[in-house]
PDB file of C-alpha atoms in Angstrom:
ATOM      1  CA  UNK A1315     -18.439  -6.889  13.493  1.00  0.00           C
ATOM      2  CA  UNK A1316     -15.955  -9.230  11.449  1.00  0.00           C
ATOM      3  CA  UNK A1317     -12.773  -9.357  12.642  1.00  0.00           C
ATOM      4  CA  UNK A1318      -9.848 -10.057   9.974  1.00  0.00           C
ATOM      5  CA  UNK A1319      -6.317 -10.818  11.779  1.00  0.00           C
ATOM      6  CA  UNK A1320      -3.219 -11.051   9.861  1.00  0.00           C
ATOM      7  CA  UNK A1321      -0.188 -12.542  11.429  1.00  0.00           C
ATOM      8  CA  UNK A1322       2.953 -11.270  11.674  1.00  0.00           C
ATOM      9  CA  UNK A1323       2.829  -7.600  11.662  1.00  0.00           C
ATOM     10  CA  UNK A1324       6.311  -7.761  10.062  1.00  0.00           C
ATOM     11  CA  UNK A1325       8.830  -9.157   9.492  1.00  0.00           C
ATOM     12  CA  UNK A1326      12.397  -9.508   8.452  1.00  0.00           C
ATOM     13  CA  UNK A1327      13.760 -12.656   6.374  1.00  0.00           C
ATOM     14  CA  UNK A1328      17.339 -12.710   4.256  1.00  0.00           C
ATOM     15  CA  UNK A1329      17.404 -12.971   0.810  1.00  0.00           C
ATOM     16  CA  UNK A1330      17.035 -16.532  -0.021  1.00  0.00           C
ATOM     17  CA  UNK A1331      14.678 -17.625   2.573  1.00  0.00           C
ATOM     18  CA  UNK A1332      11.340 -18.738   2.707  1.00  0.00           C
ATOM     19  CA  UNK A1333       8.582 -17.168   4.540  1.00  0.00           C
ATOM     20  CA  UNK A1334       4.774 -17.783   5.620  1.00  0.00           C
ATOM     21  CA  UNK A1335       2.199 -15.667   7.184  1.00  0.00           C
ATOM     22  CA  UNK A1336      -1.050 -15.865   7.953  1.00  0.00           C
ATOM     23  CA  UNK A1337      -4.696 -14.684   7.467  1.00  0.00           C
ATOM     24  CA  UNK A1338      -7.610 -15.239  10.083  1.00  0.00           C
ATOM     25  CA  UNK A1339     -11.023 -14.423   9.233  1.00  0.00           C
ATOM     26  CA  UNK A1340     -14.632 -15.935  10.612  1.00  0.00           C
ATOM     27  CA  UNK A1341     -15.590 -19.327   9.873  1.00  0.00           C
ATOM     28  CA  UNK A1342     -19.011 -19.181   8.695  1.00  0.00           C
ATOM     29  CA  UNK A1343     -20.649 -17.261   6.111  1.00  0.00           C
ATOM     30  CA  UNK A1344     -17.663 -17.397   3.832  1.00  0.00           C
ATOM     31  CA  UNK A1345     -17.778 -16.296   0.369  1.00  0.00           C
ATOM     32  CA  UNK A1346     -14.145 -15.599  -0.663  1.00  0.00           C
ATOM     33  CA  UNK A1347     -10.736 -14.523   0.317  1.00  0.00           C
ATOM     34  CA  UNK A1348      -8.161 -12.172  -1.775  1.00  0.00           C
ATOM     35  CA  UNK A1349      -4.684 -11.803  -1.283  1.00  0.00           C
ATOM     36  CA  UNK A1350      -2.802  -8.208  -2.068  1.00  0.00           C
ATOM     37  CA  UNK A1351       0.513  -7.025  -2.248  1.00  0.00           C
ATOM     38  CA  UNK A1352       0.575  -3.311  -1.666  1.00  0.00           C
ATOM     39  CA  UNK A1353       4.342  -1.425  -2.137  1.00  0.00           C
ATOM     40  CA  UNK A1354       5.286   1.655  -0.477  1.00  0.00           C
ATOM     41  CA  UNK A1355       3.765   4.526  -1.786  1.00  0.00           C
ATOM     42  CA  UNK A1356       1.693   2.434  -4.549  1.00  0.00           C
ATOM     43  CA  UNK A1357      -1.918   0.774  -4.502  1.00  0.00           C
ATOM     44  CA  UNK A1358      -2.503  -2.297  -3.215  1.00  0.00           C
ATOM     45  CA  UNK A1359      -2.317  -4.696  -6.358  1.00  0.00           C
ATOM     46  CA  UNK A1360      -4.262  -8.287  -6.214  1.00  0.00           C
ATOM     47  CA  UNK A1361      -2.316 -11.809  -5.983  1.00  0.00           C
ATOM     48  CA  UNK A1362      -4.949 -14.175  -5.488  1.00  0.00           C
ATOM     49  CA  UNK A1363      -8.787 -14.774  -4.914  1.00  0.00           C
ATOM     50  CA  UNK A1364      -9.853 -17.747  -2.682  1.00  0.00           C
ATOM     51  CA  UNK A1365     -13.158 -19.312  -2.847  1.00  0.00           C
ATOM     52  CA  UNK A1366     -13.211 -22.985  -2.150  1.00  0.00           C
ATOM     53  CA  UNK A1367     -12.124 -24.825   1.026  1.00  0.00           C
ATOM     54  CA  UNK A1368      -8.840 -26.828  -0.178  1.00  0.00           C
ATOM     55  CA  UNK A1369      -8.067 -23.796  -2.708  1.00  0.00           C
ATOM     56  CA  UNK A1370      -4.307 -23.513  -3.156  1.00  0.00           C
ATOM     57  CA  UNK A1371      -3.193 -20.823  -5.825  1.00  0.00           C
ATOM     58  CA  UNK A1372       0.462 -19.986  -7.420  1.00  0.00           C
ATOM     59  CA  UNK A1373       1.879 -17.139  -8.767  1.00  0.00           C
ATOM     60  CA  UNK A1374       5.628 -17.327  -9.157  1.00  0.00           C
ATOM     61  CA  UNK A1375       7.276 -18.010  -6.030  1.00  0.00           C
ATOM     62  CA  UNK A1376       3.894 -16.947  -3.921  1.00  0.00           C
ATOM     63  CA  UNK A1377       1.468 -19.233  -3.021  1.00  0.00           C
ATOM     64  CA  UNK A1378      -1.482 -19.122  -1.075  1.00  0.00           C
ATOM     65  CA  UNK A1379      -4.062 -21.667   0.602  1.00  0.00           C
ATOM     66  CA  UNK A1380      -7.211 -21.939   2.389  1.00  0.00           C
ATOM     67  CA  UNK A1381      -9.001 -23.426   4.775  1.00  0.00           C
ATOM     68  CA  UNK A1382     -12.599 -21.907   5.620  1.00  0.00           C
ATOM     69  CA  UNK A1383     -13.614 -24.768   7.850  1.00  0.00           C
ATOM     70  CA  UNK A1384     -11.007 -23.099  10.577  1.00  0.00           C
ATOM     71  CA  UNK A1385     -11.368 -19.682   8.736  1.00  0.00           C
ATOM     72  CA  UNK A1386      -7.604 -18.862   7.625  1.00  0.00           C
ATOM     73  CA  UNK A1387      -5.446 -18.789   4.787  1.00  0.00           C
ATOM     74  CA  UNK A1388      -1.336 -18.928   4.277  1.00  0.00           C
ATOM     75  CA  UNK A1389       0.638 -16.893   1.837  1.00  0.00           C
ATOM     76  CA  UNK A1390       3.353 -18.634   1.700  1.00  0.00           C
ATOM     77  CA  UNK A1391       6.772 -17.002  -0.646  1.00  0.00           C
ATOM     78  CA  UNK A1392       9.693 -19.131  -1.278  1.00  0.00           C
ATOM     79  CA  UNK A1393      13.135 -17.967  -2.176  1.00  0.00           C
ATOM     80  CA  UNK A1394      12.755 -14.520  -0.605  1.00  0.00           C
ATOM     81  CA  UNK A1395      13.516 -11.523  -2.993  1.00  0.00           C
ATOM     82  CA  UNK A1396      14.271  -7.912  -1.867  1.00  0.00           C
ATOM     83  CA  UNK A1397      11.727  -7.053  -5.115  1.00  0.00           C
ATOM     84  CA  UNK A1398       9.374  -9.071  -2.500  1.00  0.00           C
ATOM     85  CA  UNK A1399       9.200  -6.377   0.153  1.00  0.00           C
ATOM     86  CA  UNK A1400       5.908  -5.098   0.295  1.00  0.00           C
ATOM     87  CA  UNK A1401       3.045  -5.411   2.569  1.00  0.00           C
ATOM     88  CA  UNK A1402       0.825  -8.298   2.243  1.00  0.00           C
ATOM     89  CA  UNK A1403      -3.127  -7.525   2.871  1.00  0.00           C
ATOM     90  CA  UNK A1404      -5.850 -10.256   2.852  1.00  0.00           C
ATOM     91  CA  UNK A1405      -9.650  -9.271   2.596  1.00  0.00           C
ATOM     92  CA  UNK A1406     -12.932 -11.540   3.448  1.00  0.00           C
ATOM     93  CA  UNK A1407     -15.873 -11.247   1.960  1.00  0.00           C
ATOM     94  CA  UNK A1408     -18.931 -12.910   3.892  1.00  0.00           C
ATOM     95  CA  UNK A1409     -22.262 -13.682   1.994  1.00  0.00           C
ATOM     96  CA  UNK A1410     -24.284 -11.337   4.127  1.00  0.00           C
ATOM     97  CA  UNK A1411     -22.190  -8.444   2.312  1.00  0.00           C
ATOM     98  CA  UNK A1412     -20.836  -9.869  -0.564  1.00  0.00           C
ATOM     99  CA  UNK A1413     -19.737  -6.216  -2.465  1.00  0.00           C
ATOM    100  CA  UNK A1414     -17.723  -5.867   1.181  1.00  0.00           C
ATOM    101  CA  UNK A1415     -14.038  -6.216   1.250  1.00  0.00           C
ATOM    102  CA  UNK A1416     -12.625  -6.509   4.831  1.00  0.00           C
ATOM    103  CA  UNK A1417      -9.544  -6.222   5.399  1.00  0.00           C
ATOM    104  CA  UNK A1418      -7.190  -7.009   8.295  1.00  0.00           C
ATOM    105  CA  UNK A1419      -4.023  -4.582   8.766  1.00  0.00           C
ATOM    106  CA  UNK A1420      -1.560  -6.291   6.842  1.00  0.00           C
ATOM    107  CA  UNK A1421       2.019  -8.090   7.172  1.00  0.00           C
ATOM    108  CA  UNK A1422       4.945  -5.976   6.085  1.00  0.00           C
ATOM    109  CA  UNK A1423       7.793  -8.205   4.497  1.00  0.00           C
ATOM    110  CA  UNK A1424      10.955  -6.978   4.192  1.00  0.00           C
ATOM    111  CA  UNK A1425      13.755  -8.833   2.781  1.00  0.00           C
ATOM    112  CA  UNK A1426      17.022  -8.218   3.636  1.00  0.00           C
ATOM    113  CA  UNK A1427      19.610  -8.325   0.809  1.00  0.00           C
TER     114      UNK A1427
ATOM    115  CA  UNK B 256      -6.582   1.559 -20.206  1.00  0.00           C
ATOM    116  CA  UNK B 257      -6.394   3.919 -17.461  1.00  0.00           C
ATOM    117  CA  UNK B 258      -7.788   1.828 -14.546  1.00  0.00           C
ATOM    118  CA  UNK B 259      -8.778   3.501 -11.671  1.00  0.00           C
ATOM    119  CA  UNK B 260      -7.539   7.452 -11.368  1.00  0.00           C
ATOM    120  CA  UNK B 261      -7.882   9.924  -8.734  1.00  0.00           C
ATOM    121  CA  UNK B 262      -7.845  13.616  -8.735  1.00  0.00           C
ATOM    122  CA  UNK B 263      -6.003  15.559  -6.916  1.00  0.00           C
ATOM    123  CA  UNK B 264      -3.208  13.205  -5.399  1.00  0.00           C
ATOM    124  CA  UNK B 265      -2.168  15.359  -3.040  1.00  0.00           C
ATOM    125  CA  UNK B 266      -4.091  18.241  -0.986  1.00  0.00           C
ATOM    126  CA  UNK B 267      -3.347  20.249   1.899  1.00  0.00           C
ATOM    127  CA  UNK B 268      -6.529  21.824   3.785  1.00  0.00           C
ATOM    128  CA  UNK B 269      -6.972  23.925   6.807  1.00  0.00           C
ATOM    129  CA  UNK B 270      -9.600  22.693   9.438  1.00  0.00           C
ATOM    130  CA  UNK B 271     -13.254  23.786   8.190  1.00  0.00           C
ATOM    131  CA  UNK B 272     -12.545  24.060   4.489  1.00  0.00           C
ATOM    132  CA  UNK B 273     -14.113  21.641   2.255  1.00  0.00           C
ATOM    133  CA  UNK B 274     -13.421  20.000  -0.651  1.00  0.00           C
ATOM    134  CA  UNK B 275     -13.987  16.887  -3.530  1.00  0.00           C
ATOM    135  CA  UNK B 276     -12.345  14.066  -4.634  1.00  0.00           C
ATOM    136  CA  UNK B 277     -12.698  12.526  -7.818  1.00  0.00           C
ATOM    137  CA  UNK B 278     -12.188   8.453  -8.257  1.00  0.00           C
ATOM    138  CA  UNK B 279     -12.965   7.649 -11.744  1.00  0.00           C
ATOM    139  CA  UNK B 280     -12.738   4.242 -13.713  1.00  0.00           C
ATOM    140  CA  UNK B 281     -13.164   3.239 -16.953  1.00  0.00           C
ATOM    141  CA  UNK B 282     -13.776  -0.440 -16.556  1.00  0.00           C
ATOM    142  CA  UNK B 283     -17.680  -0.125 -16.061  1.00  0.00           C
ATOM    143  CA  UNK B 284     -17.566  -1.458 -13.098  1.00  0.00           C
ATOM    144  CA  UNK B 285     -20.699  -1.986 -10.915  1.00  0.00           C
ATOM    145  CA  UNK B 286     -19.120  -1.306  -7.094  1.00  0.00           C
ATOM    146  CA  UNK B 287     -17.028   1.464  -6.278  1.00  0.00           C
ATOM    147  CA  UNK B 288     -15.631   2.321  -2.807  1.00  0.00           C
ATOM    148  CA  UNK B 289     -13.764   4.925  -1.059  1.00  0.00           C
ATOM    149  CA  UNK B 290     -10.905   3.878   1.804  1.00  0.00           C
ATOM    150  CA  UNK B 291      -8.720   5.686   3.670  1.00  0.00           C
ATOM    151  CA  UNK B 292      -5.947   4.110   5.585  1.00  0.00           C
ATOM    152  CA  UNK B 293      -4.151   5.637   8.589  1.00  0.00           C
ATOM    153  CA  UNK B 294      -0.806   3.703  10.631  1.00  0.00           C
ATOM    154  CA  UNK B 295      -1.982   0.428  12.285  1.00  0.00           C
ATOM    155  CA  UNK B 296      -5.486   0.660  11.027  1.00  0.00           C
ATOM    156  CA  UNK B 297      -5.196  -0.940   7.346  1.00  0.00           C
ATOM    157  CA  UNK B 298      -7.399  -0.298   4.502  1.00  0.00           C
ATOM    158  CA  UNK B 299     -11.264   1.063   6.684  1.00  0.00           C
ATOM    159  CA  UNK B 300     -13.772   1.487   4.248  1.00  0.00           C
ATOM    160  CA  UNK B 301     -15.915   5.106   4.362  1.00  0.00           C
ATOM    161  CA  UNK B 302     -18.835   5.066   2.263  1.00  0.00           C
ATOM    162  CA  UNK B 303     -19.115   2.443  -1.155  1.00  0.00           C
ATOM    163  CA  UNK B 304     -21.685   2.497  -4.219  1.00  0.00           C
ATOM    164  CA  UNK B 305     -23.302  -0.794  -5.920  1.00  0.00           C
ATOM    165  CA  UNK B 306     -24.484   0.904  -8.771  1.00  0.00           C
ATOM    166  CA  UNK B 307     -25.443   4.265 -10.493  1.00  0.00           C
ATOM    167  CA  UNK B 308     -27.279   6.202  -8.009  1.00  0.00           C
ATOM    168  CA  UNK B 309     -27.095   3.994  -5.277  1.00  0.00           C
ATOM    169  CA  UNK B 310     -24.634   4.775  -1.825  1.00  0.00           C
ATOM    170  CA  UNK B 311     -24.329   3.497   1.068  1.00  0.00           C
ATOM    171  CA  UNK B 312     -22.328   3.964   4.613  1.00  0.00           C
ATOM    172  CA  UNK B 313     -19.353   1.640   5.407  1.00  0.00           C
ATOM    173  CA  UNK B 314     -17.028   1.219   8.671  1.00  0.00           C
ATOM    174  CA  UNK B 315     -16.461   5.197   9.084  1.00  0.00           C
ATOM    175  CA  UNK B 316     -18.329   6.984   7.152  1.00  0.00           C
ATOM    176  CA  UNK B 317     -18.843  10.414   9.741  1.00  0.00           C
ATOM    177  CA  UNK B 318     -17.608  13.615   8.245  1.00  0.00           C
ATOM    178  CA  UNK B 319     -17.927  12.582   4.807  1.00  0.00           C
ATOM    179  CA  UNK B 320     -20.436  12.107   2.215  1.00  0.00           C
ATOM    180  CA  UNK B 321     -20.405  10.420  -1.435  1.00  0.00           C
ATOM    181  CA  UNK B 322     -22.620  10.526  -4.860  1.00  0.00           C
ATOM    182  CA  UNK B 323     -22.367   8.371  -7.429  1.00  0.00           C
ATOM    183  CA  UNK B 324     -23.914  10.319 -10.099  1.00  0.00           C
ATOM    184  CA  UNK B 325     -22.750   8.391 -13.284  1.00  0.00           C
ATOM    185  CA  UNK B 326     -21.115   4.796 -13.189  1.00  0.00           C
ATOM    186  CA  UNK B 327     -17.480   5.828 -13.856  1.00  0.00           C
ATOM    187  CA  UNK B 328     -17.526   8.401 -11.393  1.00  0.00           C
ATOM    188  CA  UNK B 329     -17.576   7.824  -7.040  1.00  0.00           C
ATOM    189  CA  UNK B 330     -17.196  11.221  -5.890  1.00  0.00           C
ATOM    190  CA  UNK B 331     -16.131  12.115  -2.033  1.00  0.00           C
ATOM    191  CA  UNK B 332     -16.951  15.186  -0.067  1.00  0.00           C
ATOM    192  CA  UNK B 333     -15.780  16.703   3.083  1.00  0.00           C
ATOM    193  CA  UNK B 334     -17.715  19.347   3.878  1.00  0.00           C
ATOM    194  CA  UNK B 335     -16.058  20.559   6.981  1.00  0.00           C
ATOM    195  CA  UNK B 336     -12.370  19.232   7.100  1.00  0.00           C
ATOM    196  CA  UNK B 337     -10.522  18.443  10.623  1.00  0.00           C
ATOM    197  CA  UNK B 338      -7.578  17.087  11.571  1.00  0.00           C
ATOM    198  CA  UNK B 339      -8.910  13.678  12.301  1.00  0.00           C
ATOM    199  CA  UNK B 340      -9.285  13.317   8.727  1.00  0.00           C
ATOM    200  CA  UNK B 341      -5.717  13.504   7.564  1.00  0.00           C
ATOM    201  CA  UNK B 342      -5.111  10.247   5.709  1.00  0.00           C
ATOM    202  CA  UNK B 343      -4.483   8.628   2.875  1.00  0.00           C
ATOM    203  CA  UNK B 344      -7.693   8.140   0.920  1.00  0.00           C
ATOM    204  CA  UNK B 345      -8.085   5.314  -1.199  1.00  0.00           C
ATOM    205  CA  UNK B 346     -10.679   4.721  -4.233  1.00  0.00           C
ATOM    206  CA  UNK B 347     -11.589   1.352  -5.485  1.00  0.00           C
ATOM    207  CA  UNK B 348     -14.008  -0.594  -7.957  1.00  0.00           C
ATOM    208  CA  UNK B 349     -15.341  -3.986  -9.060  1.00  0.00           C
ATOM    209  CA  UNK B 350     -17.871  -5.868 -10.553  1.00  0.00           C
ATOM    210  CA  UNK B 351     -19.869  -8.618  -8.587  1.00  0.00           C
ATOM    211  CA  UNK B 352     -19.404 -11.845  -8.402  1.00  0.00           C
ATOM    212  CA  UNK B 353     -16.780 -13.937  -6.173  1.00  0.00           C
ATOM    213  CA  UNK B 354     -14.359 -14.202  -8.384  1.00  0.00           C
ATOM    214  CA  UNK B 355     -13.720 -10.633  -9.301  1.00  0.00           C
ATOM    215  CA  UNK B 356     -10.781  -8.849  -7.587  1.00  0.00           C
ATOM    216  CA  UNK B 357     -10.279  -4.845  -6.311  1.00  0.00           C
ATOM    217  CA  UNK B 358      -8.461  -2.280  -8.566  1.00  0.00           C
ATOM    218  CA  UNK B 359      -7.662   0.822  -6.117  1.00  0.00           C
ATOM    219  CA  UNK B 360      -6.357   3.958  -7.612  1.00  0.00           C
ATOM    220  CA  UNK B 361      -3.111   5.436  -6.472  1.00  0.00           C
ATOM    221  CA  UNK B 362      -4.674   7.291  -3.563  1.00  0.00           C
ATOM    222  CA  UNK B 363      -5.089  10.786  -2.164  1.00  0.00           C
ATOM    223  CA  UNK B 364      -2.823  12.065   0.486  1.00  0.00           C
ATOM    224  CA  UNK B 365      -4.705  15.026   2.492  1.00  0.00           C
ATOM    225  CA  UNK B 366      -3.364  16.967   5.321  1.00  0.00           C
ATOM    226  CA  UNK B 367      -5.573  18.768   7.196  1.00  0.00           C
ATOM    227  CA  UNK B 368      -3.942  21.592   9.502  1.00  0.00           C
TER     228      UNK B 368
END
């Protein structure tokens, strides 16, 4: 079974400040690695998709890295927004399932005005 | 371009009736999948399709059952509802290849009583 482990649950962060979190996912068999921001009472909507080791990727004030020697990724958001508050979802895909998205539980952001 | 759609968006049941929902998209996408995600648990994947025709089971697929009868269309069947299966149910679709991302529709909320 692959096991996808995102870390913080949640958190809180003023306005203004700059967060990380983190995405763990097995080490071998990788094949790629997307990054979704999913609002309350919306779908989840896609940021980024990962697929080399050394992969960094931009957006705005989001960015997002990865390392699939050590098997994780950082979504990193600077400047803190309360538009920002969402829950953040990665998903590994392995390339002994490659149409499989799995995805770990999520961090929920909020930012505090 | 409507994306991903499901029908209905909301649906009340009472335990043993059954009942359908629709996920279509107009993409032509090859993959389609059906989610549901409950409190804690993230996004678990229930059955998913690679192509016209073809199904096949995911991470919880008991109590449910899929066809994928034309391309556009993932269908999703409970045939005898219970209250384990009160969630939110989410449909998504793709096309292969490791760059390509998930659209999800705007999900199903069912209550089963």
């Amino acid at each position: 079974i692959l096991n996808v482990e995102q870390s913080p649950q949640s958190l809180h962060v003023q306005e203004g400040d700059s967060t990380n979190f983190t995405c763990s996912f097995p080490s071998s068999n990788f094949y790629a690695l997307h990054w979704y921001r999913w609002e309350t009472a919306k779908s989840p909507e896609a940021l980024f998709v990962m697929t080399l080791n050394g992969d960094e990727k931009k957006k705005g004030r989001i960015s997002a890295t990865l390392n699939t020697k050590e098997g994780y990724s950082y979504l990193y958001i600077k400047g803190s927004q309360p538009e920002d508050s969402a829950t953040y979802l990665c998903a590994f895909r392995s390339t002994s399932g490659t149409y499989k998205y799995i995805f770990g539980t999520g961090t929920r952001l909020k930012v505090l005005a | 371009n409507a994306g991903v759609t499901q029908t209905p968006k909301f649906r009340v049941l009472k335990t043993g009736q059954s009942m359908t929902l629709l996920c279509a998209q107009d993409m032509n996408h090859e993959y389609m999948y059906w989610y549901r995600q409950d409190p804690g648990m993230g996004l678990r994947l229930i059955h998913y399709s690679v192509g016209e025709g073809t199904t096949a089971k995911g991470e919880v697929p008991d109590g449910y059952n899929v066809s994928r009868l034309k391309k556009q269309n993932f269908l999703l069947g409970l045939e005898s509802a219970a209250p384990s299966q009160t969630s939110v149910y989410f449909c998504a679709s793709s096309d292969p290849g490791q760059t390509y991302e998930q659209y999800f529709g705007p999900g199903t909320r069912l209550t089963v009583t």
